mmCIF file of C-alpha atoms and ligand atoms in Angstrom:
data_model
loop_
_atom_site.group_PDB
_atom_site.id
_atom_site.type_symbol
_atom_site.label_atom_id
_atom_site.label_comp_id
_atom_site.label_asym_id
_atom_site.label_seq_id
_atom_site.Cartn_x
_atom_site.Cartn_y
_atom_site.Cartn_z
ATOM 1 C CA MET A 1 22.537 -4.781 0.796
ATOM 2 C CA THR A 2 21.663 -7.322 -1.839
ATOM 3 C CA LEU A 3 18.578 -9.181 -0.608
ATOM 4 C CA LEU A 4 16.735 -8.107 -3.778
ATOM 5 C CA ALA A 5 19.634 -7.904 -6.236
ATOM 6 C CA GLY A 6 18.387 -8.547 -9.765
ATOM 7 C CA LYS A 7 14.735 -8.081 -8.799
ATOM 8 C CA VAL A 8 12.446 -5.549 -10.467
ATOM 9 C CA ALA A 9 9.704 -4.062 -8.280
ATOM 10 C CA LEU A 10 6.687 -1.952 -9.229
ATOM 11 C CA VAL A 11 5.230 0.221 -6.444
ATOM 12 C CA THR A 12 2.003 2.120 -7.062
ATOM 13 C CA GLY A 13 1.442 5.419 -5.272
ATOM 14 C CA ALA A 14 5.146 5.707 -4.458
ATOM 15 C CA ALA A 15 5.387 9.461 -4.920
ATOM 16 C CA SER A 16 4.478 9.917 -1.252
ATOM 17 C CA GLY A 17 4.157 8.358 2.185
ATOM 18 C CA ILE A 18 4.264 4.585 2.617
ATOM 19 C CA GLY A 19 4.884 3.949 -1.083
ATOM 20 C CA ARG A 20 7.859 6.284 -1.146
ATOM 21 C CA ALA A 21 9.340 4.686 1.980
ATOM 22 C CA THR A 22 8.796 1.264 0.420
ATOM 23 C CA ALA A 23 10.582 2.335 -2.760
ATOM 24 C CA HIS A 24 13.535 3.433 -0.617
ATOM 25 C CA ALA A 25 13.581 0.135 1.332
ATOM 26 C CA LEU A 26 13.423 -1.964 -1.855
ATOM 27 C CA THR A 27 16.180 0.125 -3.445
ATOM 28 C CA ARG A 28 18.354 -0.215 -0.341
ATOM 29 C CA GLU A 29 18.124 -3.991 -0.771
ATOM 30 C CA GLY A 30 19.252 -3.827 -4.384
ATOM 31 C CA ALA A 31 15.958 -3.913 -6.296
ATOM 32 C CA THR A 32 15.304 -1.875 -9.402
ATOM 33 C CA VAL A 33 12.146 0.107 -8.659
ATOM 34 C CA VAL A 34 9.407 1.430 -10.927
ATOM 35 C CA ILE A 35 7.326 4.138 -9.311
ATOM 36 C CA ALA A 36 3.832 4.423 -10.760
ATOM 37 C CA ASP A 37 1.849 7.390 -9.529
ATOM 38 C CA ARG A 38 -0.653 9.898 -10.836
ATOM 39 C CA ASP A 39 1.419 12.626 -9.120
ATOM 40 C CA ALA A 40 3.777 13.829 -11.851
ATOM 41 C CA THR A 41 5.394 16.396 -9.553
ATOM 42 C CA HIS A 42 6.627 14.288 -6.669
ATOM 43 C CA GLY A 43 7.131 10.974 -8.510
ATOM 44 C CA PRO A 44 10.171 12.166 -10.498
ATOM 45 C CA ILE A 45 11.622 13.749 -7.334
ATOM 46 C CA VAL A 46 11.478 10.394 -5.544
ATOM 47 C CA VAL A 47 13.103 8.702 -8.548
ATOM 48 C CA GLY A 48 15.839 11.347 -8.540
ATOM 49 C CA MET A 49 16.527 10.670 -4.846
ATOM 50 C CA LEU A 50 16.676 6.907 -5.413
ATOM 51 C CA ASN A 51 19.028 7.256 -8.362
ATOM 52 C CA ASP A 52 21.212 9.722 -6.428
ATOM 53 C CA THR A 53 21.747 7.104 -3.728
ATOM 54 C CA GLY A 54 22.933 4.490 -6.203
ATOM 55 C CA GLY A 55 19.563 3.000 -7.079
ATOM 56 C CA GLN A 56 18.051 2.320 -10.456
ATOM 57 C CA ALA A 57 14.531 3.739 -10.564
ATOM 58 C CA LEU A 58 11.989 4.834 -13.153
ATOM 59 C CA PHE A 59 8.910 7.023 -12.842
ATOM 60 C CA VAL A 60 5.786 6.067 -14.772
ATOM 61 C CA HIS A 61 3.009 8.634 -14.765
ATOM 62 C CA ALA A 62 0.062 6.325 -14.299
ATOM 63 C CA ASP A 63 -3.325 5.984 -12.672
ATOM 64 C CA VAL A 64 -4.211 2.596 -11.210
ATOM 65 C CA THR A 65 -7.801 2.983 -12.417
ATOM 66 C CA ARG A 66 -6.773 2.794 -16.077
ATOM 67 C CA ASP A 67 -3.035 2.233 -16.606
ATOM 68 C CA ALA A 68 -2.333 -1.152 -14.976
ATOM 69 C CA VAL A 69 -1.178 -2.869 -18.148
ATOM 70 C CA ALA A 70 0.846 0.186 -19.211
ATOM 71 C CA MET A 71 2.791 0.288 -15.937
ATOM 72 C CA VAL A 72 3.659 -3.403 -16.140
ATOM 73 C CA ASP A 73 4.625 -2.992 -19.796
ATOM 74 C CA ALA A 74 6.872 -0.041 -18.874
ATOM 75 C CA SER A 75 8.613 -2.137 -16.200
ATOM 76 C CA VAL A 76 9.290 -4.913 -18.704
ATOM 77 C CA ALA A 77 10.287 -2.532 -21.504
ATOM 78 C CA HIS A 78 12.864 -0.739 -19.332
ATOM 79 C CA PHE A 79 14.128 -3.498 -17.089
ATOM 80 C CA GLY A 80 13.213 -6.745 -18.842
ATOM 81 C CA ARG A 81 11.023 -8.310 -16.157
ATOM 82 C CA LEU A 82 8.834 -7.834 -13.086
ATOM 83 C CA ASP A 83 9.294 -9.735 -9.819
ATOM 84 C CA ILE A 84 7.502 -7.700 -7.148
ATOM 85 C CA LEU A 85 4.288 -5.658 -7.156
ATOM 86 C CA VAL A 86 3.285 -3.452 -4.234
ATOM 87 C CA ASN A 87 -0.319 -2.251 -4.523
ATOM 88 C CA ASN A 88 -0.111 0.863 -2.385
ATOM 89 C CA ALA A 89 -1.975 3.697 -4.177
ATOM 90 C CA GLY A 90 -4.804 4.928 -2.018
ATOM 91 C CA ILE A 91 -7.069 7.833 -1.172
ATOM 92 C CA PHE A 92 -9.090 8.793 1.863
ATOM 93 C CA TYR A 93 -11.882 11.320 2.264
ATOM 94 C CA PRO A 94 -14.500 11.195 5.028
ATOM 95 C CA ALA A 95 -18.116 10.905 3.910
ATOM 96 C CA ASP A 96 -21.395 10.068 5.652
ATOM 97 C CA LEU A 97 -23.109 6.909 4.502
ATOM 98 C CA LEU A 98 -26.458 8.719 4.233
ATOM 99 C CA ASP A 99 -25.080 11.524 2.066
ATOM 100 C CA ILE A 100 -22.345 10.053 -0.100
ATOM 101 C CA ALA A 101 -23.126 9.901 -3.818
ATOM 102 C CA PHE A 102 -22.674 6.570 -5.570
ATOM 103 C CA ASP A 103 -19.803 7.850 -7.714
ATOM 104 C CA GLU A 104 -17.964 9.170 -4.650
ATOM 105 C CA TRP A 105 -18.367 5.826 -2.892
ATOM 106 C CA MET A 106 -17.145 4.019 -5.981
ATOM 107 C CA ARG A 107 -14.074 6.280 -6.320
ATOM 108 C CA ALA A 108 -12.496 4.682 -3.239
ATOM 109 C CA VAL A 109 -13.408 1.210 -4.484
ATOM 110 C CA ASP A 110 -12.105 1.979 -7.973
ATOM 111 C CA VAL A 111 -8.687 3.243 -6.828
ATOM 112 C CA MET A 112 -7.961 0.824 -3.998
ATOM 113 C CA TYR A 113 -9.904 -2.405 -4.537
ATOM 114 C CA LEU A 114 -10.274 -2.461 -8.324
ATOM 115 C CA GLY A 115 -6.852 -0.819 -8.722
ATOM 116 C CA THR A 116 -5.354 -3.677 -6.728
ATOM 117 C CA PHE A 117 -7.184 -6.195 -8.904
ATOM 118 C CA ARG A 118 -6.152 -4.546 -12.180
ATOM 119 C CA CYS A 119 -2.488 -4.133 -11.284
ATOM 120 C CA SER A 120 -2.262 -7.609 -9.738
ATOM 121 C CA GLN A 121 -3.783 -9.288 -12.783
ATOM 122 C CA ALA A 122 -1.443 -7.458 -15.171
ATOM 123 C CA ALA A 123 1.606 -8.149 -12.991
ATOM 124 C CA ALA A 124 0.708 -11.784 -12.301
ATOM 125 C CA ARG A 125 0.275 -12.476 -16.019
ATOM 126 C CA GLN A 126 3.817 -11.180 -16.560
ATOM 127 C CA MET A 127 5.199 -13.186 -13.623
ATOM 128 C CA VAL A 128 3.515 -16.360 -14.914
ATOM 129 C CA ARG A 129 5.053 -15.732 -18.369
ATOM 130 C CA GLN A 130 8.477 -15.402 -16.747
ATOM 131 C CA GLY A 131 7.921 -18.722 -14.958
ATOM 132 C CA ASP A 132 9.978 -18.152 -11.825
ATOM 133 C CA GLY A 133 7.482 -16.878 -9.251
ATOM 134 C CA GLY A 134 7.043 -13.484 -7.681
ATOM 135 C CA ARG A 135 5.644 -11.474 -4.802
ATOM 136 C CA ILE A 136 2.552 -9.293 -4.548
ATOM 137 C CA VAL A 137 2.049 -7.160 -1.437
ATOM 138 C CA ASN A 138 -1.198 -5.229 -1.029
ATOM 139 C CA ILE A 139 -1.507 -2.293 1.353
ATOM 140 C CA SER A 140 -4.672 -2.829 3.300
ATOM 141 C CA SER A 141 -5.488 -1.157 6.652
ATOM 142 C CA VAL A 142 -6.790 -1.983 10.091
ATOM 143 C CA ASN A 143 -9.914 -0.335 8.676
ATOM 144 C CA ALA A 144 -10.375 -3.545 6.667
ATOM 145 C CA PHE A 145 -11.763 -5.296 9.723
ATOM 146 C CA LEU A 146 -13.029 -2.419 11.885
ATOM 147 C CA GLY A 147 -16.196 -0.323 11.667
ATOM 148 C CA MET A 148 -15.825 3.442 11.506
ATOM 149 C CA ALA A 149 -18.088 6.445 10.935
ATOM 150 C CA GLN A 150 -17.733 8.350 7.641
ATOM 151 C CA SER A 151 -15.617 5.568 6.172
ATOM 152 C CA SER A 152 -17.906 2.899 4.693
ATOM 153 C CA HIS A 153 -16.369 3.409 1.236
ATOM 154 C CA TYR A 154 -12.741 3.258 2.450
ATOM 155 C CA ASN A 155 -13.201 0.403 4.929
ATOM 156 C CA SER A 156 -15.167 -1.684 2.422
ATOM 157 C CA ALA A 157 -12.469 -1.233 -0.207
ATOM 158 C CA LYS A 158 -9.784 -2.278 2.278
ATOM 159 C CA GLY A 159 -11.782 -5.298 3.444
ATOM 160 C CA ALA A 160 -12.182 -6.375 -0.161
ATOM 161 C CA ILE A 161 -8.420 -6.072 -0.685
ATOM 162 C CA ASP A 162 -7.774 -8.574 2.118
ATOM 163 C CA GLN A 163 -10.246 -11.028 0.623
ATOM 164 C CA LEU A 164 -8.737 -10.552 -2.831
ATOM 165 C CA THR A 165 -5.335 -11.216 -1.249
ATOM 166 C CA ARG A 166 -6.474 -14.623 -0.002
ATOM 167 C CA CYS A 167 -8.089 -15.602 -3.317
ATOM 168 C CA MET A 168 -5.088 -14.483 -5.375
ATOM 169 C CA ALA A 169 -2.785 -16.363 -3.007
ATOM 170 C CA VAL A 170 -4.668 -19.595 -3.741
ATOM 171 C CA GLU A 171 -4.794 -19.137 -7.522
ATOM 172 C CA LEU A 172 -1.220 -17.963 -7.912
ATOM 173 C CA ALA A 173 0.405 -20.458 -5.542
ATOM 174 C CA PRO A 174 0.990 -23.043 -8.324
ATOM 175 C CA HIS A 175 3.047 -20.368 -10.104
ATOM 176 C CA GLY A 176 5.231 -19.660 -7.085
ATOM 177 C CA ILE A 177 3.703 -16.202 -6.617
ATOM 178 C CA LEU A 178 3.159 -15.338 -2.951
ATOM 179 C CA VAL A 179 0.420 -12.787 -2.221
ATOM 180 C CA ASN A 180 0.065 -11.028 1.134
ATOM 181 C CA SER A 181 -1.194 -7.766 2.544
ATOM 182 C CA VAL A 182 0.048 -5.328 5.165
ATOM 183 C CA ALA A 183 -2.548 -3.609 7.353
ATOM 184 C CA PRO A 184 -1.158 -0.421 8.916
ATOM 185 C CA GLY A 185 -2.798 1.455 11.759
ATOM 186 C CA PHE A 186 -2.173 5.199 11.992
ATOM 187 C CA VAL A 187 0.783 6.307 9.862
ATOM 188 C CA GLU A 188 2.418 9.725 9.668
ATOM 189 C CA THR A 189 1.831 10.560 5.986
ATOM 190 C CA PRO A 190 -0.025 13.260 4.045
ATOM 191 C CA MET A 191 -3.105 10.990 4.206
ATOM 192 C CA ALA A 192 -3.385 11.800 7.916
ATOM 193 C CA VAL A 193 -4.148 15.413 6.969
ATOM 194 C CA VAL A 194 -7.901 15.732 6.509
ATOM 195 C CA ASN A 195 -9.357 19.135 5.621
ATOM 196 C CA GLY A 196 -6.007 20.755 6.400
ATOM 197 C CA VAL A 197 -5.700 19.213 9.870
ATOM 198 C CA ASN A 198 -3.222 16.467 10.816
ATOM 199 C CA GLU A 199 -5.500 14.211 12.838
ATOM 200 C CA HIS A 200 -2.520 12.844 14.784
ATOM 201 C CA GLU A 201 -1.838 16.315 16.197
ATOM 202 C CA THR A 202 -5.330 17.046 17.493
ATOM 203 C CA PRO A 203 -5.787 17.180 21.297
ATOM 204 C CA GLU A 204 -8.384 14.384 21.016
ATOM 205 C CA PHE A 205 -5.948 12.047 19.244
ATOM 206 C CA GLN A 206 -3.132 12.850 21.637
ATOM 207 C CA GLU A 207 -5.313 12.273 24.697
ATOM 208 C CA PHE A 208 -7.044 9.072 23.558
ATOM 209 C CA TYR A 209 -4.475 7.260 21.423
ATOM 210 C CA VAL A 210 -1.220 8.538 22.918
ATOM 211 C CA ARG A 211 -1.610 9.645 26.559
ATOM 212 C CA ARG A 212 -4.178 6.951 27.438
ATOM 213 C CA ARG A 213 -2.297 4.460 25.236
ATOM 214 C CA ARG A 214 -5.203 3.304 23.100
ATOM 215 C CA ILE A 215 -2.240 2.612 20.804
ATOM 216 C CA PRO A 216 -0.069 0.573 23.205
ATOM 217 C CA LEU A 217 3.102 1.905 21.568
ATOM 218 C CA ALA A 218 1.614 5.396 22.059
ATOM 219 C CA ARG A 219 2.377 6.954 18.670
ATOM 220 C CA PRO A 220 1.514 6.687 14.985
ATOM 221 C CA ALA A 221 3.927 4.720 12.795
ATOM 222 C CA MET A 222 6.467 6.339 10.554
ATOM 223 C CA PRO A 223 6.098 5.226 6.908
ATOM 224 C CA GLU A 224 9.503 3.526 7.082
ATOM 225 C CA GLU A 225 8.158 1.144 9.738
ATOM 226 C CA ILE A 226 5.422 -0.018 7.375
ATOM 227 C CA ALA A 227 7.931 -0.276 4.539
ATOM 228 C CA GLU A 228 10.017 -2.790 6.508
ATOM 229 C CA ALA A 229 7.012 -5.122 6.751
ATOM 230 C CA VAL A 230 6.356 -4.739 3.026
ATOM 231 C CA LEU A 231 10.021 -5.440 2.289
ATOM 232 C CA PHE A 232 9.898 -8.636 4.344
ATOM 233 C CA LEU A 233 6.847 -9.947 2.473
ATOM 234 C CA ALA A 234 8.320 -8.908 -0.888
ATOM 235 C CA SER A 235 11.638 -10.643 -0.261
ATOM 236 C CA PRO A 236 12.950 -14.183 -0.637
ATOM 237 C CA ARG A 237 13.097 -14.312 3.171
ATOM 238 C CA THR A 238 9.439 -15.361 3.006
ATOM 239 C CA THR A 239 8.914 -18.679 1.293
ATOM 240 C CA TYR A 240 5.953 -20.110 3.231
ATOM 241 C CA ILE A 241 3.709 -17.120 3.991
ATOM 242 C CA THR A 242 0.880 -16.488 1.548
ATOM 243 C CA GLY A 243 -2.664 -15.131 1.815
ATOM 244 C CA HIS A 244 -1.754 -13.456 5.099
ATOM 245 C CA THR A 245 -2.610 -9.988 6.378
ATOM 246 C CA LEU A 246 0.232 -8.640 8.513
ATOM 247 C CA VAL A 247 -1.070 -6.044 10.962
ATOM 248 C CA VAL A 248 1.430 -3.259 11.712
ATOM 249 C CA ASP A 249 -0.414 -0.984 14.117
ATOM 250 C CA GLY A 250 1.589 -0.553 17.335
ATOM 251 C CA GLY A 251 -0.923 -2.805 19.083
ATOM 252 C CA LEU A 252 -3.984 -0.666 18.252
ATOM 253 C CA THR A 253 -6.244 -3.596 17.380
ATOM 254 C CA ILE A 254 -5.230 -5.931 20.227
ATOM 255 C CA THR A 255 -6.800 -3.611 22.801
ATOM 256 C CA PHE A 256 -10.377 -2.495 23.455
HETATM 257 N N1 NAD B 1 -1.540 6.951 6.406
HETATM 258 C C1 NAD B 1 -2.230 6.054 7.104
HETATM 259 O O1 NAD B 1 -2.530 6.281 8.297
HETATM 260 C C2 NAD B 1 -2.638 4.748 6.479
HETATM 261 C C3 NAD B 1 -3.158 3.762 7.316
HETATM 262 C C4 NAD B 1 -3.539 2.542 6.774
HETATM 263 C C5 NAD B 1 -3.408 2.315 5.408
HETATM 264 N N2 NAD B 1 -2.919 3.299 4.607
HETATM 265 C C6 NAD B 1 -2.816 3.005 3.182
HETATM 266 O O2 NAD B 1 -1.473 3.145 2.758
HETATM 267 C C7 NAD B 1 -1.442 3.461 1.364
HETATM 268 C C8 NAD B 1 -0.532 4.653 1.150
HETATM 269 O O3 NAD B 1 -1.104 5.772 1.810
HETATM 270 P P1 NAD B 1 -0.226 6.973 2.408
HETATM 271 O O4 NAD B 1 -0.639 7.135 3.813
HETATM 272 O O5 NAD B 1 1.188 6.777 2.076
HETATM 273 O O6 NAD B 1 -0.883 8.173 1.589
HETATM 274 P P2 NAD B 1 -0.267 9.311 0.648
HETATM 275 O O7 NAD B 1 -1.406 10.202 0.360
HETATM 276 O O8 NAD B 1 0.962 9.873 1.272
HETATM 277 O O9 NAD B 1 0.161 8.509 -0.671
HETATM 278 C C9 NAD B 1 -0.762 7.960 -1.548
HETATM 279 C C10 NAD B 1 -0.157 7.970 -2.940
HETATM 280 O O10 NAD B 1 -1.064 7.304 -3.817
HETATM 281 C C11 NAD B 1 -1.135 8.044 -5.025
HETATM 282 N N3 NAD B 1 -2.398 7.764 -5.713
HETATM 283 C C12 NAD B 1 -3.642 8.045 -5.268
HETATM 284 N N4 NAD B 1 -4.544 7.653 -6.187
HETATM 285 C C13 NAD B 1 -3.853 7.115 -7.223
HETATM 286 C C14 NAD B 1 -4.219 6.536 -8.458
HETATM 287 N N5 NAD B 1 -5.513 6.468 -8.835
HETATM 288 N N6 NAD B 1 -3.258 6.070 -9.290
HETATM 289 C C15 NAD B 1 -1.942 6.178 -8.926
HETATM 290 N N7 NAD B 1 -1.540 6.728 -7.769
HETATM 291 C C16 NAD B 1 -2.481 7.190 -6.922
HETATM 292 C C17 NAD B 1 -1.025 9.500 -4.573
HETATM 293 O O11 NAD B 1 -0.670 10.363 -5.657
HETATM 294 C C18 NAD B 1 0.043 9.388 -3.496
HETATM 295 O O12 NAD B 1 1.336 9.525 -4.042
HETATM 296 C C19 NAD B 1 -2.903 3.701 0.966
HETATM 297 O O13 NAD B 1 -3.410 2.550 0.334
HETATM 298 C C20 NAD B 1 -3.596 3.936 2.280
HETATM 299 O O14 NAD B 1 -4.962 3.615 2.227
HETATM 300 C C21 NAD B 1 -2.519 4.499 5.111
#
């Protein structure tokens, strides 16, 4: 399909999970995709798969905490422009508020919140130079607006991403750059594995979220289902949505 023909997209954290599925969805719609990830093992494998299916993809070994400008520069150097940025790179590790060291708390903020700021600023500067608009999609989480034990660092970073989304949407609107976020619920990716255990497979998860339908759709999402929402917000199909957080959670947050 050709919804994104001629568009160049940069997806951070696309060596795995939601980012990888997003790279596939963008490629399927004709975009050229730059995968920026600190994982130098899986990133090139994803690029190989995209190129094998007729796509045009590039891997940039990059960390969102320090290489934002370099990844935008690489996109422009190889493909001449940048039209879409997906801020997806993320990390999760449980930690008690009373015990967590400052640097550990800041690590989540640095990767997800400040990483989103750094990459968005670098990408938006390029889009403004080009003069014909663009799309920025930030991967937030339902954790952005929910409280949760052992997750003050992660949830705070995600909440800040949604607020940054709204502020960037206002400032970049005059340049035709639409900025939105996608807030997934539970998604079947390597991030769901904490201390070697897939939390979606535990008896507690299955009983509470699935059997008793705390998630009305009674299952975690597959990464491809999140990618479709990202694709929509990254595409020219959206011309009047900006500053919005699109919740994709199977109904998790409409129940109590
Ligand atoms: N899996 C879920 O249930 C879930 C739910 C809500 C939101 N999210 C969010 O979705 C996004 C993607 O997560 P996922 O579930 O696909 O996880 P994942 O672990 O499968 O993928 C995360 C990717 O980000 C990369 N990454 C991490 N730190 C980086 C850095 N500093 N620089 C560059 N790349 C970096 C990793 O190498 C990895 O490839 C994250 O922002 C996460 O917080 C996930």
